[in-house]
PDB file of C-alpha atoms and ligand atoms in Angstrom:
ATOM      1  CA  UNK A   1       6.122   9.672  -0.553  1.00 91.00           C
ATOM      2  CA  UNK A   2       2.982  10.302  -2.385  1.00 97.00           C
ATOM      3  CA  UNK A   3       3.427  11.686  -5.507  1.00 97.00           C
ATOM      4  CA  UNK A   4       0.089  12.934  -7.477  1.00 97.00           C
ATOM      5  CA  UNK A   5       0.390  13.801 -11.328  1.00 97.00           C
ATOM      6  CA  UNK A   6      -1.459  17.164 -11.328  1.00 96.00           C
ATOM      7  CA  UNK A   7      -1.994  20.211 -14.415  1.00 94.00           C
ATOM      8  CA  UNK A   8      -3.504  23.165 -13.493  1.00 88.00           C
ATOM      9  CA  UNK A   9      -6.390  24.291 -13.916  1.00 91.00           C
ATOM     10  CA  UNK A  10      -7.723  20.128 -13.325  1.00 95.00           C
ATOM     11  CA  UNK A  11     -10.533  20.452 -10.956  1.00 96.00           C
ATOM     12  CA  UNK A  12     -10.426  16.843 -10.336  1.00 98.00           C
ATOM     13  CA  UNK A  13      -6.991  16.956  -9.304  1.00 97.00           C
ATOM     14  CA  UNK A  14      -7.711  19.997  -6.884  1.00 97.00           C
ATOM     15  CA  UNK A  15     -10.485  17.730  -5.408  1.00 98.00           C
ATOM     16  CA  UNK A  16      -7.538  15.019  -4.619  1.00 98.00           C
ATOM     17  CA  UNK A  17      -5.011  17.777  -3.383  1.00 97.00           C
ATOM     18  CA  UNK A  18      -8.052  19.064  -0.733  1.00 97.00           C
ATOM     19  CA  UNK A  19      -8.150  15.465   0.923  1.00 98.00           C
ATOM     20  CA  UNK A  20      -4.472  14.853   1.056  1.00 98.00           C
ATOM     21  CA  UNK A  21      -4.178  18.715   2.953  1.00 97.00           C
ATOM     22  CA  UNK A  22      -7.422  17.577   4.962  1.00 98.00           C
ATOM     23  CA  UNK A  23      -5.441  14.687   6.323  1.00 98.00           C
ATOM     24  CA  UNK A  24      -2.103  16.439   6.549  1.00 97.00           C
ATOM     25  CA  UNK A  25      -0.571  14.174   4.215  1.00 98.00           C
ATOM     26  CA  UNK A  26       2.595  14.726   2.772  1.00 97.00           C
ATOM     27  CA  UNK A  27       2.831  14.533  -1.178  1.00 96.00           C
ATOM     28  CA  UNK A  28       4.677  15.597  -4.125  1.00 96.00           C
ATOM     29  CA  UNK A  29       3.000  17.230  -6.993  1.00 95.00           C
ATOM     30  CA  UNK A  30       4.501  16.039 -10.344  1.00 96.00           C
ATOM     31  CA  UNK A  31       3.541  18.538 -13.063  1.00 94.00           C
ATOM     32  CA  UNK A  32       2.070  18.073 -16.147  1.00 95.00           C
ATOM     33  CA  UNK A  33       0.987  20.198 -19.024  1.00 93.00           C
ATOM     34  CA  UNK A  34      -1.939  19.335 -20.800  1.00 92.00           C
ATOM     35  CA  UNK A  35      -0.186  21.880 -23.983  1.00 91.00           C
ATOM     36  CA  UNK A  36       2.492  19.336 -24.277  1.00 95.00           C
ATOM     37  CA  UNK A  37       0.009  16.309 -24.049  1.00 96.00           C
ATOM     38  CA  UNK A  38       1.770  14.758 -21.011  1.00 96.00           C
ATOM     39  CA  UNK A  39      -1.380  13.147 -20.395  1.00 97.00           C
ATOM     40  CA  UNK A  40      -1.173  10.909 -23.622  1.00 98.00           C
ATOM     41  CA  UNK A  41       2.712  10.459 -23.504  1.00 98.00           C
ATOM     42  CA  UNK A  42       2.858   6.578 -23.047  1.00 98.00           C
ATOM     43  CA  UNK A  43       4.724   6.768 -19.605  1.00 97.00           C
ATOM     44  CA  UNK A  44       1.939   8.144 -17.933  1.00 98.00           C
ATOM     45  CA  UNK A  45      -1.069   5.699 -19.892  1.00 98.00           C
ATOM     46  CA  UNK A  46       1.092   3.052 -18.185  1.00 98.00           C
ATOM     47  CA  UNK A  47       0.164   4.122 -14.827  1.00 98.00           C
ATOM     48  CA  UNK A  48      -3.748   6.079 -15.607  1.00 98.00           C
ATOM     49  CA  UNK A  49      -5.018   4.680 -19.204  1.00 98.00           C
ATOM     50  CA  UNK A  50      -7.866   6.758 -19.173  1.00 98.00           C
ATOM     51  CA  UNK A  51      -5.007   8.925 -19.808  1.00 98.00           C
ATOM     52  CA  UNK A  52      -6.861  12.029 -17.821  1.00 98.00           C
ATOM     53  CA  UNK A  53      -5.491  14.003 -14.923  1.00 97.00           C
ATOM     54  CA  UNK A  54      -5.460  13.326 -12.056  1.00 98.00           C
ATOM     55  CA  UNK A  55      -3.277  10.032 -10.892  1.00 98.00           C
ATOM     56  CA  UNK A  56      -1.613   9.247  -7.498  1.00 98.00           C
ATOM     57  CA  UNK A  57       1.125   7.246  -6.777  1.00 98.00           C
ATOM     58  CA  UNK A  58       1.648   5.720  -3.362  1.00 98.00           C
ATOM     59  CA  UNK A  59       4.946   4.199  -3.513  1.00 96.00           C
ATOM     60  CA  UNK A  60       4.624   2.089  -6.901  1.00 95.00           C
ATOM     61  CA  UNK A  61       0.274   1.587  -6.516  1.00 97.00           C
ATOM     62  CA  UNK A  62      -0.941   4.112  -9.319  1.00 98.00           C
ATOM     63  CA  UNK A  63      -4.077   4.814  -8.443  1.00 98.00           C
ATOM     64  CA  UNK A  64      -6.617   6.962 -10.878  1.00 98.00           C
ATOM     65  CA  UNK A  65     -10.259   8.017 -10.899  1.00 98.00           C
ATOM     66  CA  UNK A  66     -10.494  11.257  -8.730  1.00 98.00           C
ATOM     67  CA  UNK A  67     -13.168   9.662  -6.354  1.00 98.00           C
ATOM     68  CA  UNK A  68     -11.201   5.830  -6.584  1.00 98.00           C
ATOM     69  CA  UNK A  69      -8.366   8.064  -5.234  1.00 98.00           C
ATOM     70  CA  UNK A  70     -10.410   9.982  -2.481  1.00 98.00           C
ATOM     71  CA  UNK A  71     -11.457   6.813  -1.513  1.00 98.00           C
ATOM     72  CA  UNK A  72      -8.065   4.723  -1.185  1.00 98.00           C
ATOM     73  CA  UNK A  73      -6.573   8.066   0.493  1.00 98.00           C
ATOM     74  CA  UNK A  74      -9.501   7.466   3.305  1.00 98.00           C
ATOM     75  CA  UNK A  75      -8.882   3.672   3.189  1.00 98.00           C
ATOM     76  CA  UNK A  76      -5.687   3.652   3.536  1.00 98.00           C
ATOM     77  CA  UNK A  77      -4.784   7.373   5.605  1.00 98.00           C
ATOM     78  CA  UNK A  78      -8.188   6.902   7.993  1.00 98.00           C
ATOM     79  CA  UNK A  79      -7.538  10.092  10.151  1.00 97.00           C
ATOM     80  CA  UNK A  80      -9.689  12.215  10.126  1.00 98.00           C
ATOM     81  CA  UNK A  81     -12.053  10.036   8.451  1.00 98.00           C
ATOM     82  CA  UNK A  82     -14.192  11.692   5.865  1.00 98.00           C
ATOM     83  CA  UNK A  83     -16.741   9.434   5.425  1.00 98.00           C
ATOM     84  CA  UNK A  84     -19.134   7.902   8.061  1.00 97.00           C
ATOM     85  CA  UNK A  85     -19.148   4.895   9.122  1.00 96.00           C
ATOM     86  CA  UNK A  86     -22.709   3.559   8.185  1.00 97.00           C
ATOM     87  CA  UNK A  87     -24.452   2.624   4.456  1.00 98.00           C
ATOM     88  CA  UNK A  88     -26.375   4.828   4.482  1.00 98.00           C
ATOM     89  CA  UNK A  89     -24.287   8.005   5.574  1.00 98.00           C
ATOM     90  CA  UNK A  90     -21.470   6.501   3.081  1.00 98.00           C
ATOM     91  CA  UNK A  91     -24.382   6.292   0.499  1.00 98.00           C
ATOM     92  CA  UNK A  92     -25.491   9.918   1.069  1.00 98.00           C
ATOM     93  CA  UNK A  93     -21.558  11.088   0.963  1.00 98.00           C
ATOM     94  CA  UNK A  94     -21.161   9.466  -2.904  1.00 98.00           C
ATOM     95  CA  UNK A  95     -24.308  10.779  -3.907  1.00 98.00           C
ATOM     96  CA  UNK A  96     -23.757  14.539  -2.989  1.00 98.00           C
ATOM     97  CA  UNK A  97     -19.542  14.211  -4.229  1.00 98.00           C
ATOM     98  CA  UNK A  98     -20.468  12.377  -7.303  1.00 98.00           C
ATOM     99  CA  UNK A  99     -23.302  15.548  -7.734  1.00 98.00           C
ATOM    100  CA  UNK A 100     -20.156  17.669  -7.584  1.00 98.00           C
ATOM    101  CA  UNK A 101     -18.033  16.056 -10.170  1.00 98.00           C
ATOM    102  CA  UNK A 102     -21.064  15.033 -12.717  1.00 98.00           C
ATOM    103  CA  UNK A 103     -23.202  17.758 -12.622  1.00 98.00           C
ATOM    104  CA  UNK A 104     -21.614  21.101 -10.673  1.00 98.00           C
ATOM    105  CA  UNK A 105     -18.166  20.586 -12.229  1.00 98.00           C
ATOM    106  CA  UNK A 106     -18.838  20.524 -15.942  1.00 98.00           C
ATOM    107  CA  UNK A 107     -20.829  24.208 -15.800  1.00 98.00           C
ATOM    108  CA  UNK A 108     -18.070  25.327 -13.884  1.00 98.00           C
ATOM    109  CA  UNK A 109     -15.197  24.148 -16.450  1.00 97.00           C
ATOM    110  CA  UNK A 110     -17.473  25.633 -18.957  1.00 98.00           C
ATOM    111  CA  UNK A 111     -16.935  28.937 -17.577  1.00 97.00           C
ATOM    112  CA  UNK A 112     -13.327  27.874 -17.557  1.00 96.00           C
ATOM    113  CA  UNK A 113     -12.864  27.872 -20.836  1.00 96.00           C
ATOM    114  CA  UNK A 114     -14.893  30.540 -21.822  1.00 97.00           C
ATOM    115  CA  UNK A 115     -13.066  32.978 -20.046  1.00 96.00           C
ATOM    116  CA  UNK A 116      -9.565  31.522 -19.709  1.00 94.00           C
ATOM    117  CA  UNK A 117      -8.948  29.202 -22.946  1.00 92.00           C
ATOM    118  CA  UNK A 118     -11.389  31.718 -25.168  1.00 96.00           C
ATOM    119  CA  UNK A 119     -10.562  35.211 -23.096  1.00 95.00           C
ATOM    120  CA  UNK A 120     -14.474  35.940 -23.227  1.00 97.00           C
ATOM    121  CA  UNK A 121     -16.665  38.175 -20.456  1.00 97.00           C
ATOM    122  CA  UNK A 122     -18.389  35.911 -18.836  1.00 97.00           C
ATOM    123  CA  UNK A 123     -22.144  37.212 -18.740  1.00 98.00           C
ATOM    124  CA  UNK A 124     -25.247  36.783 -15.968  1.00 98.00           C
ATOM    125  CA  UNK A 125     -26.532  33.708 -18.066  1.00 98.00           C
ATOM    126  CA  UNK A 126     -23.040  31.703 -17.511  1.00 98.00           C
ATOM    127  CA  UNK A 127     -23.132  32.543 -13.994  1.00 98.00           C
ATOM    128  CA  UNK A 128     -26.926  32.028 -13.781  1.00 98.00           C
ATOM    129  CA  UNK A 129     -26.330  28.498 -15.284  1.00 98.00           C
ATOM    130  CA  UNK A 130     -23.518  27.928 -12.535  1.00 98.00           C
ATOM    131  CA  UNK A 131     -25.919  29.262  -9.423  1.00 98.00           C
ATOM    132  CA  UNK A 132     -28.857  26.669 -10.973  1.00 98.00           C
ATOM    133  CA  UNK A 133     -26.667  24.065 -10.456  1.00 98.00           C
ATOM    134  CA  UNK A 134     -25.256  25.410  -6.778  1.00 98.00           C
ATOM    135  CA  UNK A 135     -28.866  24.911  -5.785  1.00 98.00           C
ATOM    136  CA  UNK A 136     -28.924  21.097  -5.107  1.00 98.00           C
ATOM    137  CA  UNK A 137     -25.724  21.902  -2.728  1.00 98.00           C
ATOM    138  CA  UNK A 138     -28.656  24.145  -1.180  1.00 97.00           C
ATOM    139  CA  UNK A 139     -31.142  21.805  -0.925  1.00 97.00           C
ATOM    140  CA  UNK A 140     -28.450  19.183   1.037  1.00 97.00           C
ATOM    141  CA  UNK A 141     -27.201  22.028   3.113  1.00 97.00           C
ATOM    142  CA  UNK A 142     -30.634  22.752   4.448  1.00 93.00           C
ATOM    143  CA  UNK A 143     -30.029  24.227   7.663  1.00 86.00           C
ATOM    144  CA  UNK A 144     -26.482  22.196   8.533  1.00 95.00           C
ATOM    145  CA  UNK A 145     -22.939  22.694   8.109  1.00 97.00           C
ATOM    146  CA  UNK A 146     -21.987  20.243   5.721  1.00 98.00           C
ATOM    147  CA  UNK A 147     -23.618  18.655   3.050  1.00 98.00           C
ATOM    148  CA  UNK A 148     -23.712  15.215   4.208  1.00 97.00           C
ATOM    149  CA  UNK A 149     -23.057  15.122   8.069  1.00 94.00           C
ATOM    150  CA  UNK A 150     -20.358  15.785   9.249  1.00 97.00           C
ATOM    151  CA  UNK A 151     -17.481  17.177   7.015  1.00 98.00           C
ATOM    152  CA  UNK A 152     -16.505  14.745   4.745  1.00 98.00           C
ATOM    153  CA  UNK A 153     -15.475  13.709   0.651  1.00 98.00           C
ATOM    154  CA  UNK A 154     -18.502  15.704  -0.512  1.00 98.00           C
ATOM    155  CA  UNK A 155     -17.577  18.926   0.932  1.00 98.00           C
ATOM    156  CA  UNK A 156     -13.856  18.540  -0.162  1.00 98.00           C
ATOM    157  CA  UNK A 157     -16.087  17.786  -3.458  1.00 98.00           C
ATOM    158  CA  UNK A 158     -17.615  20.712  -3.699  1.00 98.00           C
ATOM    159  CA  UNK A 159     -14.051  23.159  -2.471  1.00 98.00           C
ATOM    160  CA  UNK A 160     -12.192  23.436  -6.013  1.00 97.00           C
ATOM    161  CA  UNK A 161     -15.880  24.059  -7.481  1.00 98.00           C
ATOM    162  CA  UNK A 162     -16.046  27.408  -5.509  1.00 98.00           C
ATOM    163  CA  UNK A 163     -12.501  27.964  -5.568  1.00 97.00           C
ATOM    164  CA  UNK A 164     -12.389  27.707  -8.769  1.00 97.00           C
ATOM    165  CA  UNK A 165     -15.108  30.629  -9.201  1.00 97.00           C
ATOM    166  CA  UNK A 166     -13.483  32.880  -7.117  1.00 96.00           C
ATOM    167  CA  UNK A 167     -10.272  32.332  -9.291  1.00 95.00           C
ATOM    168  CA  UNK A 168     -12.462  33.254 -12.056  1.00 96.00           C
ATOM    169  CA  UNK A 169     -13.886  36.189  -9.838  1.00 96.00           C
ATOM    170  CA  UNK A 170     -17.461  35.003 -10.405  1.00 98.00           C
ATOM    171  CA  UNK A 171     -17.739  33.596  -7.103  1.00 98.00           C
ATOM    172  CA  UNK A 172     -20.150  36.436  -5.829  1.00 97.00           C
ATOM    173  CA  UNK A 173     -22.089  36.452  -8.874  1.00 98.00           C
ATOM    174  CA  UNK A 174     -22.616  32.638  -8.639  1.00 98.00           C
ATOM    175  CA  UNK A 175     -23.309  32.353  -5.099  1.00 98.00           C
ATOM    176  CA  UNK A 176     -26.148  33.942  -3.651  1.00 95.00           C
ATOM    177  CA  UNK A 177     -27.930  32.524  -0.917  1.00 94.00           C
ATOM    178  CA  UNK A 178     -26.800  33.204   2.607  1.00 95.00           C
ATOM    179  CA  UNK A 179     -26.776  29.441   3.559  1.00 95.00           C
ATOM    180  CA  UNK A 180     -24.389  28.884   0.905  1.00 97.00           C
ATOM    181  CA  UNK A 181     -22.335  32.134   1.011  1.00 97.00           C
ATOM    182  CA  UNK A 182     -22.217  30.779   5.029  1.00 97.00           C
ATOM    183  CA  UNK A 183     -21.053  27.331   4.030  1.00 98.00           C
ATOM    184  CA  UNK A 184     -18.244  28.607   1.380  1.00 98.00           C
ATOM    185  CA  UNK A 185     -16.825  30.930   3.984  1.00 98.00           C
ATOM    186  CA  UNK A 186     -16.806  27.732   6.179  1.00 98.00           C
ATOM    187  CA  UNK A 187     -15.137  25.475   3.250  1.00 98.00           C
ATOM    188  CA  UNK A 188     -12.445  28.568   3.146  1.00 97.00           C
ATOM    189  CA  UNK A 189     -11.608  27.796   7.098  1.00 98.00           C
ATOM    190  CA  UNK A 190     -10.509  24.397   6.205  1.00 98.00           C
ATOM    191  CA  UNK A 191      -6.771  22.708   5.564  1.00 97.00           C
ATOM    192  CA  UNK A 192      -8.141  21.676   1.871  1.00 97.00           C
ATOM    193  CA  UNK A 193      -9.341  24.590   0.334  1.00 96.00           C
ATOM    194  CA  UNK A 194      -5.359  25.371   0.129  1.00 93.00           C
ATOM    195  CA  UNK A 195      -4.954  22.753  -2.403  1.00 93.00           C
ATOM    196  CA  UNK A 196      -8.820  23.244  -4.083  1.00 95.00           C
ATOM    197  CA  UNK A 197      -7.488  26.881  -4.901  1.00 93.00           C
ATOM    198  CA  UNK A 198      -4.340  25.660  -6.462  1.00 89.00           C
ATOM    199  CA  UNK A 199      -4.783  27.644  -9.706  1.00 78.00           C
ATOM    200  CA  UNK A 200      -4.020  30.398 -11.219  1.00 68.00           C
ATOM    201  CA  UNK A 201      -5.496  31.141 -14.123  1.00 66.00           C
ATOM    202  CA  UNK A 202      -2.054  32.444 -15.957  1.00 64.00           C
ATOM    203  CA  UNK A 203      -0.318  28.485 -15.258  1.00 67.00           C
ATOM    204  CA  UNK A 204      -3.802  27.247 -16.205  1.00 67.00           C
ATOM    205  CA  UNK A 205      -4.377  29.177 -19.630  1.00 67.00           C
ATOM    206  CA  UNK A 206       0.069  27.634 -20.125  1.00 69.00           C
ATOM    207  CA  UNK A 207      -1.041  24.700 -19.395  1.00 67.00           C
TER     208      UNK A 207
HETATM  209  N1  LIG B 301     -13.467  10.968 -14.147  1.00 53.24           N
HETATM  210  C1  LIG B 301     -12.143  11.533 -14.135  1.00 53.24           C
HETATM  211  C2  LIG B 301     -12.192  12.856 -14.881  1.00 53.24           C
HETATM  212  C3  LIG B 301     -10.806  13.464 -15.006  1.00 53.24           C
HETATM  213  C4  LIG B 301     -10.748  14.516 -16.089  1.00 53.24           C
HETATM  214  O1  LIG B 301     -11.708  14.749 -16.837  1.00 53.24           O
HETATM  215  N2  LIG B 301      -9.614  15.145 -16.165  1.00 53.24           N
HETATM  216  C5  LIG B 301      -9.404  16.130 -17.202  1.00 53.24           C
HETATM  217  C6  LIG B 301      -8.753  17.357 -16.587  1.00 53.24           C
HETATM  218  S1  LIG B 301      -9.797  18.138 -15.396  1.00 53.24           S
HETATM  219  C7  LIG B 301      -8.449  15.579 -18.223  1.00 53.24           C
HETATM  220  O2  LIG B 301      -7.474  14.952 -17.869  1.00 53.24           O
HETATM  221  N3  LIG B 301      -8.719  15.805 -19.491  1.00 53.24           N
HETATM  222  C8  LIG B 301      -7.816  15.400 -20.525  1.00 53.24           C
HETATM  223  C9  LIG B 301      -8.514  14.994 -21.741  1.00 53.24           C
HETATM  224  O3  LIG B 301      -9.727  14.800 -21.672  1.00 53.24           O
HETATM  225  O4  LIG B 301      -7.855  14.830 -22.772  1.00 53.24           O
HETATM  226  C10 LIG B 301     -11.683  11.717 -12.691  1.00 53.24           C
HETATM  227  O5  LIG B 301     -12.550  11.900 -11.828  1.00 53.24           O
HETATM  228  O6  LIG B 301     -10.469  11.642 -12.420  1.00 53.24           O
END
């Protein structure tokens, strides 16, 4: 059984948990709490010694690096494949998810902690900051469903992003175009925004 070391509120790990719903994989999560610095402990360095959340274990292959993991899920689980089968489509896939996790995913966790870890309001300029960066996700949409082809990594990429905004119930205040209020209300149809939303901001502020 897979078994993927996961503490709420890690957006990286809700990015792993939407590809293994997408594919209808079953898994185990084993919890961690990053207030009891599980992620440092030495039993865990021995399998991820980045020591950062998330890792995955497929029977005793520890695999970590959210997008290594996407990527060995697809490898090895290939239905339904979520990423095309050409250079240039796989090219355009890595560009938009690696987007998500270096550029969209840092303003978002800012917000995080601003409002969970700090218990402030968050105010128009945080969400402002978050909609600037919602724009390139805009620009790739341009007129089609998903943001690169047909659904694939990117958009399970960009699903704990949004999910986690609406769990911080800035969602609306972040996203304002109609293309992308279209495509989150798609991303909200699919198996993996179950495990993108897997937070709640009570088990993520225990954490
Ligand atoms: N590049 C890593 C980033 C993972 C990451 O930053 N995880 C955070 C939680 S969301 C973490 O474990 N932080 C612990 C720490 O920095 O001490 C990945 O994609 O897996």
């Amino acid at each position: 059984m897979i078994q993927l070391y996961y503490a709420a509120p890690s957006i990286y790990g809700r990015k792993v948990l939407a590809v293994l719903d997408e594919k209808g994989l079953d898994y185990e999560i084993r919890k961690m709490s990053f207030a009891s610095q599980d992620h440092l402990k030495p039993e865990y360095l021995a399998l991820n010694p980045n020591g950062e959340i998330p890792t995955l274990l497929d029977g005793d292959f520890a695999v970590y690096e959210s997008t290594a993991i996407i990527e060995y899920l697809n490898d090895e689980y290939p239905e339904p494949p979520l990423l095309p089968e050409d250079s240039e489509g796989r090219a355009r896939v890595r560009m938009a998810e690696d987007y998500c996790d270096l550029h969209l995913y840092p303003e978002v966790i800012r917000c995080f902690i601003k409002k969970v870890l700090k218990n402030e309001e968050l105010t128009a300029e945080d969400t402002d900051a978050v909609t600037e960066r919602l724009q390139r996700l805009e620009t790739l949409l341009a007129g089609k469903t998903w943001l690169a082809g047909d659904f694939s990594l990117a958009d399970c990429a960009a699903m704990p992003a949004f999910a986690s905004l609406e769990a911080l119930g800035v969602l609306d205040a972040c996203v304002k175009s109609s293309s992308l209020k279209a495509y989150v209300s798609k991303l909200k149809q699919r198996p993996g925004y179950k495990g993108a939303s897997l937070m709640s901001l009570e088990a993520a502020a225990a954490s």
